[in-house]
Amino acid sequence: MKRGILIALLSAAAGGLTAYAIVNTMTKNQILDAPATDMAQFRTVNLSHENWPDFTYAAESAVDAVVYVKVTSTQTQQQAPSSIFDFFFGFPQSGPQQRERVGSGSGVIIREDGYIVTNNHVIEGATKIEVTLNSNQTYPATLVGTDPATDVALLKIEATGLPIIPFGDSDKLRLGEWVIAIGSPYDLRSTITAGIVSAKGRSMPNYTGEFKIESFIQTDAAVNPGNSGGALVDRAGNLVGINTAIYSQTGSYAGYSFAVPVNIVKKIAYDLMDFGSVKRAVLGIKMAPIDDKIAEDLKLSSRNGVYISEVSESGAADKAGIKAGDVLIAIDSTDIRSTSAVQEAVSRYSPGDKAVVTVIRDGRTMKFDVIFKGTSQDNGTVADDGSVAFYGSSIKAASEETLAKYGLKSGVEIVELGPGKLMEAGAAEGFIIQYVNDHPVKTPQDVIDVVKKSKRTVFIEGVTPSGRTGYFGFAV
């Protein structure tokens, strides 16, 4: 009798433990699919607590690096006649009226010494720019440079020890991944909204015909006027994009917002810091999406890639051996699925950089080593007036009159100083360059040739506009 009771108790305990284990397992594993079949099949996934959408760390660590940008611009308006008599009898008017217009947007601090990224359309036409930190400190800002093609601009304030948002990797963003947008919509400072990555590589209709590079990250995080130039941040608190646009018929958020990927922003920002302009790589092709006819004619197994309709003579693609009729499917490790993906991939390179371009030709996969060429903004470009582009500035062989003024036999004059390494190093317009890294120079080409051979730094000696001996240097 006792033995039977003991066996019954042990059986009950074993059954309870089994039931507990099953319930505990089902609690840890989410049931995602339960097909209604004769033999039920389940697909389960384990989600740790780190994968749930908790944005407290990302929000608190990034919000101090997002700033409010106030922009003042001047507009000229023609004053209308004050009465019908003024209109018909031509009584004198006070003339055009100057009026100030104030706008706002957002920006992101990317370096502790005051470099801030925002949108070009936020500061376009500005006569005065002010930046207010999350701590309510306000600074005047100078415009370092802009790139309308990507809608990116770079500002600088005179401050140190500022909070920053570290760069992430926008290529690693996944569809459905959580992100947060930080900015100042409708002057509501430091507003944080959340959403998911809805799509990647988006482009929008271009009705103006301007050159654009668009491969936006699309999210459903709420973005409104004033968010432009603000941060798109992943759950780890890394900057993955700069919020730029919304798609709406009303001008307010309607479920879609777009951000410039940080991998593009980073390259643009560093170019503007170093050169004052963007050193844009050029592949030298015209392309079209793969449609059904192209796929059928070329017997393609998929619609991935882009069709190369034309190759520029002596361009980077042409010199590498790429031909019209090829289908471009990859640039280095980046798979190409659209024309915007090509633009995004190429925009990360600088002139002179190398990449492996993969194409399909006559059913075969072929790889080509490409050395990207640049645009007319590169060092050494000769302008109509004979001056030569040099790190965002212009240089020219000093005239005989100028040389006589300073008692010199030869030299190269800085005829125009623009944002870039020369300006940052303290150079001035009218400075006569005599030596570069101890090498005497007589022409702009001499200057460029010496700089090309420099591996680390450039040291320039010459005469200042006041006639004194001067020098400055910068890293290359």
Coordinates of C-alpha atoms in Angstrom, one line a residue:
M1 CA 0.0 0.0 0.0
K2 CA 2.7 2.4 1.0
R3 CA 4.7 1.5 -2.1
G4 CA 1.7 2.3 -4.3
I5 CA 1.2 5.7 -2.7
L6 CA 4.9 6.5 -3.1
I7 CA 4.8 5.5 -6.8
A8 CA 1.7 7.8 -7.3
L9 CA 3.4 10.7 -5.6
L10 CA 6.6 10.3 -7.7
S11 CA 4.5 10.1 -10.9
A12 CA 2.6 13.3 -10.0
A13 CA 5.9 15.1 -9.2
A14 CA 7.4 14.1 -12.5
G15 CA 4.4 15.2 -14.4
G16 CA 4.4 18.6 -12.7
L17 CA 8.1 19.1 -13.5
T18 CA 7.5 18.2 -17.1
A19 CA 4.6 20.7 -17.4
Y20 CA 6.7 23.4 -15.8
A21 CA 9.5 22.8 -18.2
I22 CA 7.1 23.0 -21.2
V23 CA 5.5 26.3 -19.9
N24 CA 8.9 27.8 -19.2
T25 CA 10.1 27.0 -22.7
M26 CA 7.0 28.4 -24.3
T27 CA 7.5 31.6 -22.2
K28 CA 11.0 32.1 -23.4
N29 CA 10.3 31.3 -27.1
Q30 CA 7.7 33.4 -29.0
I31 CA 5.5 31.4 -31.3
L32 CA 5.6 33.3 -34.6
D33 CA 3.9 30.8 -36.9
A34 CA 1.4 28.0 -36.2
P35 CA 0.2 26.6 -39.5
A36 CA -3.1 24.9 -39.5
T37 CA -2.0 21.6 -40.8
D38 CA -2.4 18.0 -39.7
M39 CA 1.1 18.1 -38.2
A40 CA 1.5 21.4 -36.5
Q41 CA 4.8 23.1 -37.1
F42 CA 6.2 25.9 -35.0
R43 CA 9.0 28.5 -35.7
T44 CA 10.4 30.0 -32.6
V45 CA 12.9 32.7 -31.9
N46 CA 14.7 33.6 -28.7
L47 CA 14.8 37.4 -27.9
S48 CA 17.0 38.6 -25.2
H49 CA 16.1 41.7 -23.3
E50 CA 18.7 43.7 -25.3
N51 CA 16.6 43.2 -28.4
W52 CA 13.4 44.9 -27.0
P53 CA 12.9 48.6 -28.0
D54 CA 14.3 50.4 -25.0
F55 CA 15.6 53.7 -26.2
T56 CA 16.6 55.3 -22.9
Y57 CA 20.4 54.8 -23.3
A58 CA 20.4 56.0 -27.0
A59 CA 18.2 59.0 -26.2
E60 CA 20.1 60.2 -23.1
S61 CA 23.5 59.7 -24.6
A62 CA 22.7 61.4 -27.9
V63 CA 20.3 64.3 -27.0
D64 CA 23.1 66.6 -25.8
A65 CA 24.9 66.5 -29.1
V66 CA 21.9 67.6 -31.1
V67 CA 21.6 71.4 -31.4
Y68 CA 19.1 74.0 -32.4
V69 CA 20.1 76.0 -35.5
K70 CA 18.6 79.5 -35.9
V71 CA 19.1 81.1 -39.3
T72 CA 18.6 84.7 -40.3
S73 CA 18.4 85.7 -44.0
T74 CA 17.6 89.0 -45.7
Q75 CA 14.9 89.3 -48.4
T76 CA 14.3 92.2 -50.7
Q77 CA 10.7 93.2 -51.4
Q78 CA 9.5 95.9 -53.7
Q79 CA 7.1 98.2 -51.9
A80 CA 3.7 98.5 -53.6
P81 CA 2.2 101.9 -54.3
S82 CA 0.4 103.1 -51.1
S83 CA -2.6 104.4 -53.1
I84 CA -4.1 104.3 -56.6
F85 CA -2.9 107.9 -57.1
D86 CA 0.7 106.9 -56.4
F87 CA 0.3 104.1 -59.0
F88 CA -1.1 106.3 -61.8
F89 CA 0.7 109.5 -61.2
G90 CA 4.1 108.0 -60.4
F91 CA 4.7 109.7 -57.0
P92 CA 8.1 108.6 -55.7
Q93 CA 8.3 105.5 -53.6
S94 CA 10.7 104.6 -50.9
G95 CA 12.2 101.8 -53.1
P96 CA 12.9 98.1 -52.3
Q97 CA 12.5 97.1 -48.6
Q98 CA 15.0 94.8 -46.9
R99 CA 13.3 92.4 -44.5
E100 CA 14.8 89.8 -42.2
R101 CA 13.5 86.3 -42.3
V102 CA 14.2 83.9 -39.4
G103 CA 14.1 80.1 -39.9
S104 CA 15.3 77.2 -37.8
G105 CA 16.4 73.6 -38.0
S106 CA 18.7 71.2 -36.2
G107 CA 22.3 70.0 -36.3
V108 CA 24.5 67.3 -34.9
I109 CA 27.9 67.9 -33.2
I110 CA 30.4 65.4 -34.7
R111 CA 33.6 66.8 -33.2
E112 CA 34.4 68.1 -29.7
D113 CA 36.0 71.2 -31.1
G114 CA 32.7 72.5 -32.6
Y115 CA 32.1 71.0 -36.0
I116 CA 28.4 70.5 -36.6
V117 CA 26.6 68.8 -39.5
T118 CA 23.2 70.0 -40.7
N119 CA 21.2 70.3 -44.0
N120 CA 22.2 72.6 -46.8
H121 CA 18.5 73.7 -47.1
V122 CA 18.5 74.7 -43.5
I123 CA 21.3 77.3 -43.9
E124 CA 20.9 78.2 -47.6
G125 CA 20.9 82.0 -48.1
A126 CA 21.7 82.7 -44.4
T127 CA 23.3 86.0 -43.4
K128 CA 23.6 84.9 -39.8
I129 CA 23.7 81.5 -38.1
E130 CA 23.3 80.8 -34.4
V131 CA 23.6 77.5 -32.7
T132 CA 22.0 76.7 -29.3
L133 CA 23.2 73.6 -27.4
N134 CA 20.9 71.5 -25.3
S135 CA 22.4 73.3 -22.2
N136 CA 20.9 76.5 -23.6
Q137 CA 24.4 78.0 -24.5
T138 CA 24.2 80.0 -27.7
Y139 CA 27.2 80.5 -30.2
P140 CA 27.6 82.3 -33.5
A141 CA 28.3 79.7 -36.2
T142 CA 30.4 80.0 -39.4
L143 CA 29.6 78.1 -42.5
V144 CA 32.6 75.8 -43.4
G145 CA 31.0 74.5 -46.6
T146 CA 28.0 73.0 -48.3
D147 CA 27.2 70.1 -50.6
P148 CA 23.8 70.7 -52.3
A149 CA 24.0 67.4 -54.1
T150 CA 23.6 65.5 -50.8
D151 CA 21.9 68.4 -48.9
V152 CA 24.7 68.4 -46.3
A153 CA 26.3 71.4 -44.7
L154 CA 29.1 71.8 -42.1
L155 CA 29.1 74.5 -39.5
K156 CA 31.8 75.5 -36.9
I157 CA 31.4 77.1 -33.5
E158 CA 34.2 78.3 -31.3
A159 CA 33.9 75.8 -28.4
T160 CA 35.8 72.8 -27.0
G161 CA 34.8 69.7 -25.0
L162 CA 31.4 69.4 -26.6
P163 CA 29.3 66.3 -26.5
I164 CA 29.3 64.3 -29.7
I165 CA 27.4 61.4 -31.3
P166 CA 29.8 58.7 -32.5
F167 CA 29.4 57.6 -36.2
G168 CA 27.7 54.3 -36.8
D169 CA 27.6 52.3 -40.0
S170 CA 24.5 52.9 -42.1
D171 CA 25.3 50.0 -44.3
K172 CA 24.6 47.6 -41.4
L173 CA 21.1 49.0 -40.7
R174 CA 18.5 46.3 -41.2
L175 CA 14.9 46.6 -42.3
G176 CA 12.7 46.7 -39.3
E177 CA 15.5 47.9 -37.0
W178 CA 14.4 50.5 -34.4
V179 CA 15.8 54.0 -34.6
I180 CA 15.1 57.3 -33.0
A181 CA 15.0 60.8 -34.5
I182 CA 16.2 63.8 -32.4
G183 CA 15.6 67.4 -33.4
S184 CA 13.6 70.6 -32.8
P185 CA 10.3 70.3 -34.8
Y186 CA 8.2 73.5 -34.5
D187 CA 10.8 74.9 -32.1
L188 CA 10.2 72.1 -29.6
R189 CA 13.8 71.7 -28.6
S190 CA 15.4 68.2 -28.1
T191 CA 12.3 66.3 -29.2
I192 CA 12.8 62.5 -29.5
T193 CA 10.6 60.2 -31.7
A194 CA 11.0 56.5 -32.5
G195 CA 10.3 54.3 -35.5
I196 CA 11.8 51.5 -37.6
V197 CA 13.8 51.5 -40.7
S198 CA 11.1 51.2 -43.4
A199 CA 13.4 51.0 -46.4
K200 CA 16.9 51.8 -47.6
G201 CA 18.2 53.3 -50.8
R202 CA 15.2 55.5 -51.4
S203 CA 15.2 58.3 -53.9
M204 CA 12.6 61.0 -54.6
P205 CA 11.4 62.7 -57.8
N206 CA 13.8 65.5 -58.9
Y207 CA 11.8 68.2 -60.7
T208 CA 14.5 70.8 -60.9
G209 CA 17.1 68.8 -62.9
E210 CA 19.8 69.6 -60.3
F211 CA 22.5 67.0 -59.7
K212 CA 21.5 65.0 -56.7
I213 CA 22.8 62.0 -54.8
E214 CA 19.9 60.3 -53.1
S215 CA 19.9 57.0 -51.3
F216 CA 17.8 57.8 -48.3
I217 CA 17.1 55.8 -45.2
Q218 CA 13.3 55.8 -44.9
T219 CA 11.8 55.5 -41.4
D220 CA 8.4 56.0 -39.8
A221 CA 9.8 58.0 -36.9
A222 CA 7.8 61.3 -36.7
V223 CA 9.8 64.1 -38.4
N224 CA 8.4 67.6 -38.9
P225 CA 9.7 71.1 -40.0
G226 CA 12.5 71.9 -37.7
N227 CA 13.8 68.3 -37.6
S228 CA 15.9 68.9 -40.7
G229 CA 19.6 68.5 -39.9
G230 CA 18.9 66.5 -36.8
A231 CA 20.1 63.0 -35.8
L232 CA 18.9 59.6 -36.7
V233 CA 20.3 57.3 -34.0
D234 CA 20.3 53.5 -33.5
R235 CA 19.6 51.8 -30.2
A236 CA 23.3 51.8 -29.3
G237 CA 23.4 55.6 -29.5
N238 CA 25.4 55.8 -32.8
L239 CA 24.6 58.3 -35.5
V240 CA 23.3 56.5 -38.6
G241 CA 21.7 59.3 -40.5
I242 CA 20.9 63.0 -40.8
N243 CA 17.1 63.7 -41.0
T244 CA 16.4 65.6 -44.2
A245 CA 13.0 65.3 -45.7
I246 CA 9.4 64.2 -45.3
Y247 CA 6.9 63.0 -47.9
S248 CA 3.6 64.7 -47.3
Q249 CA 0.9 66.6 -49.1
T250 CA 0.3 68.9 -46.1
G251 CA 3.9 69.8 -45.2
S252 CA 3.6 67.9 -41.9
Y253 CA 4.5 64.4 -41.0
A254 CA 2.4 61.8 -42.8
G255 CA 4.1 58.6 -41.8
Y256 CA 7.3 58.8 -43.9
S257 CA 10.6 60.5 -43.2
F258 CA 14.0 60.3 -44.9
A259 CA 17.6 60.6 -43.7
V260 CA 20.9 60.9 -45.5
P261 CA 23.0 57.8 -44.5
V262 CA 25.8 58.6 -42.2
N263 CA 28.4 56.8 -44.4
I264 CA 27.7 59.6 -47.0
V265 CA 27.6 62.3 -44.4
K266 CA 30.9 61.3 -42.9
K267 CA 32.8 61.5 -46.2
I268 CA 31.2 64.9 -47.1
A269 CA 31.9 66.4 -43.7
Y270 CA 35.6 65.4 -43.7
D271 CA 36.0 66.7 -47.3
L272 CA 34.5 70.1 -46.2
M273 CA 36.8 70.2 -43.2
D274 CA 39.9 69.4 -45.2
F275 CA 39.3 71.1 -48.5
G276 CA 36.3 73.4 -48.2
S277 CA 34.6 71.5 -51.0
V278 CA 33.7 67.9 -51.8
K279 CA 36.2 65.7 -53.6
R280 CA 33.7 63.6 -55.5
A281 CA 34.7 60.4 -57.1
V282 CA 33.3 59.7 -60.6
L283 CA 32.9 56.3 -62.2
G284 CA 32.0 57.7 -65.7
I285 CA 28.9 55.7 -66.7
K286 CA 25.3 56.3 -67.6
M287 CA 22.9 53.7 -66.3
A288 CA 19.3 52.5 -66.2
P289 CA 17.3 50.1 -64.0
I290 CA 17.0 46.5 -65.2
D291 CA 13.5 46.1 -66.7
D292 CA 11.8 43.0 -68.2
K293 CA 13.1 43.8 -71.7
I294 CA 16.7 44.2 -70.6
A295 CA 16.5 41.1 -68.5
E296 CA 15.1 39.1 -71.4
D297 CA 17.5 40.4 -74.0
L298 CA 20.6 39.7 -71.8
K299 CA 19.1 36.4 -70.4
L300 CA 19.6 37.6 -66.8
S301 CA 18.5 35.3 -64.0
S302 CA 17.5 38.3 -61.7
R303 CA 16.6 42.0 -61.8
N304 CA 19.5 42.9 -59.5
G305 CA 22.1 45.4 -60.7
V306 CA 21.9 48.3 -63.2
Y307 CA 22.3 48.4 -66.9
I308 CA 25.3 50.4 -68.2
S309 CA 23.9 52.3 -71.2
E310 CA 27.0 54.5 -71.9
V311 CA 30.6 54.7 -70.8
S312 CA 32.4 58.0 -70.8
E313 CA 35.5 58.0 -73.0
S314 CA 38.7 58.0 -70.9
G315 CA 36.7 57.8 -67.7
A316 CA 37.4 55.6 -64.7
A317 CA 35.1 52.8 -66.0
D318 CA 36.4 53.0 -69.6
K319 CA 40.0 52.8 -68.5
A320 CA 39.3 49.8 -66.4
G321 CA 37.7 47.9 -69.3
I322 CA 34.0 48.2 -68.5
K323 CA 31.8 48.5 -71.5
A324 CA 28.3 49.7 -72.5
G325 CA 25.9 46.8 -72.2
D326 CA 27.5 45.4 -69.0
V327 CA 25.3 44.9 -66.0
L328 CA 26.9 46.3 -62.8
I329 CA 26.1 44.1 -59.8
A330 CA 28.7 45.1 -57.1
I331 CA 31.2 47.8 -56.1
D332 CA 33.7 46.2 -53.8
S333 CA 31.5 44.3 -51.2
T334 CA 28.4 46.4 -51.8
D335 CA 25.7 44.6 -53.8
I336 CA 24.0 46.9 -56.4
R337 CA 20.3 46.7 -56.7
S338 CA 19.4 50.2 -58.0
T339 CA 20.9 53.3 -59.6
S340 CA 20.7 55.1 -56.2
A341 CA 22.8 52.3 -54.7
V342 CA 25.5 53.1 -57.3
Q343 CA 25.4 56.7 -56.3
E344 CA 25.6 55.9 -52.7
A345 CA 28.5 53.5 -53.1
V346 CA 30.6 55.8 -55.4
S347 CA 30.0 58.8 -53.1
R348 CA 32.0 57.2 -50.4
Y349 CA 35.2 57.2 -52.5
S350 CA 37.5 60.1 -53.3
P351 CA 39.3 60.7 -56.5
G352 CA 42.3 58.3 -56.8
D353 CA 40.7 55.6 -54.6
K354 CA 40.5 52.1 -56.0
A355 CA 37.6 49.6 -56.1
V356 CA 36.7 46.3 -57.6
V357 CA 33.6 46.6 -59.8
T358 CA 31.7 43.4 -60.7
V359 CA 29.7 43.2 -63.9
I360 CA 27.8 40.6 -65.9
R361 CA 28.8 40.5 -69.6
D362 CA 27.5 37.9 -72.0
G363 CA 26.3 35.7 -69.1
R364 CA 29.7 35.8 -67.4
T365 CA 30.7 37.5 -64.1
M366 CA 33.7 39.7 -64.5
K367 CA 35.7 41.9 -62.1
F368 CA 37.5 45.1 -63.0
D369 CA 39.9 47.2 -60.9
V370 CA 38.8 50.8 -61.1
I371 CA 40.7 53.9 -60.1
F372 CA 38.1 56.7 -59.6
K373 CA 38.5 60.0 -61.2
G374 CA 37.4 63.3 -59.8
T375 CA 35.4 66.4 -60.7
S376 CA 36.6 69.8 -61.7
Q377 CA 37.0 70.7 -58.0
D378 CA 40.2 68.8 -57.6
N379 CA 43.6 70.4 -56.8
G380 CA 45.2 71.6 -60.0
T381 CA 42.0 72.5 -61.9
V382 CA 42.7 75.7 -63.9
A383 CA 40.0 78.4 -63.9
D384 CA 39.1 80.8 -66.7
D385 CA 41.3 83.5 -65.2
G386 CA 44.3 81.2 -65.1
S387 CA 44.2 80.6 -61.3
V388 CA 44.6 77.0 -60.1
A389 CA 42.5 75.3 -57.4
F390 CA 44.4 74.4 -54.3
Y391 CA 42.7 73.0 -51.2
G392 CA 39.6 75.2 -51.5
S393 CA 41.6 78.3 -52.4
S394 CA 43.1 79.6 -55.7
I395 CA 46.8 80.2 -56.5
K396 CA 48.5 81.9 -59.4
A397 CA 52.0 82.8 -60.4
A398 CA 52.7 86.2 -58.9
S399 CA 52.7 89.1 -61.5
E400 CA 55.9 91.1 -62.2
E401 CA 54.3 94.1 -60.5
T402 CA 53.6 92.1 -57.3
L403 CA 57.1 90.6 -57.3
A404 CA 58.6 94.0 -57.7
K405 CA 56.6 95.3 -54.8
Y406 CA 58.1 92.8 -52.5
G407 CA 61.6 92.7 -54.1
L408 CA 61.1 89.0 -55.2
K409 CA 62.3 87.2 -58.3
S410 CA 59.5 84.5 -58.3
G411 CA 56.7 83.2 -56.2
V412 CA 53.1 81.9 -56.2
E413 CA 50.3 84.2 -54.9
I414 CA 47.2 83.1 -53.0
V415 CA 44.7 85.1 -55.1
E416 CA 41.5 83.8 -53.4
L417 CA 41.2 82.2 -50.0
G418 CA 38.3 79.8 -49.5
P419 CA 37.3 77.3 -46.8
G420 CA 39.8 74.5 -46.6
K421 CA 43.3 73.7 -45.3
L422 CA 44.9 76.9 -46.2
M423 CA 42.3 79.0 -44.4
E424 CA 42.5 76.8 -41.3
A425 CA 46.3 77.0 -41.3
G426 CA 46.1 80.8 -41.1
A427 CA 47.0 81.8 -44.7
A428 CA 45.8 85.1 -46.2
E429 CA 44.9 86.3 -49.6
G430 CA 47.9 88.0 -51.2
F431 CA 50.4 85.7 -49.4
I432 CA 53.3 84.9 -51.8
I433 CA 54.5 81.3 -51.6
Q434 CA 58.2 81.0 -52.1
Y435 CA 59.0 77.6 -50.6
V436 CA 57.0 74.4 -50.1
N437 CA 58.8 71.8 -47.8
D438 CA 62.1 73.7 -48.5
H439 CA 61.6 73.5 -52.3
P440 CA 61.6 76.8 -54.2
V441 CA 58.4 77.2 -56.3
K442 CA 57.7 79.5 -59.3
T443 CA 54.4 78.2 -60.6
P444 CA 51.2 76.6 -59.2
Q445 CA 52.3 73.3 -60.7
D446 CA 55.5 73.4 -58.7
V447 CA 53.4 73.8 -55.6
I448 CA 51.1 70.9 -56.5
D449 CA 54.0 68.6 -57.5
V450 CA 55.7 69.1 -54.1
V451 CA 52.5 68.6 -52.2
K452 CA 51.8 65.3 -54.1
K453 CA 55.1 63.9 -52.8
S454 CA 54.4 64.9 -49.2
K455 CA 53.5 61.9 -47.1
R456 CA 52.5 63.7 -43.8
T457 CA 52.7 67.5 -43.7
V458 CA 53.1 70.5 -45.9
F459 CA 55.2 73.5 -44.7
I460 CA 54.9 76.7 -46.7
E461 CA 57.2 79.8 -46.4
G462 CA 56.8 83.1 -48.1
V463 CA 55.9 86.8 -47.7
T464 CA 52.7 88.1 -46.1
P465 CA 50.6 90.9 -47.7
S466 CA 52.3 93.3 -45.2
G467 CA 55.7 92.4 -46.6
R468 CA 56.9 90.3 -43.6
T469 CA 58.3 86.8 -43.7
G470 CA 55.5 84.3 -43.0
Y471 CA 54.9 80.6 -42.8
F472 CA 52.1 78.1 -42.2
G473 CA 51.6 74.3 -42.4
F474 CA 49.0 71.6 -42.6
A475 CA 48.6 67.9 -42.6
V476 CA 47.8 65.9 -45.8

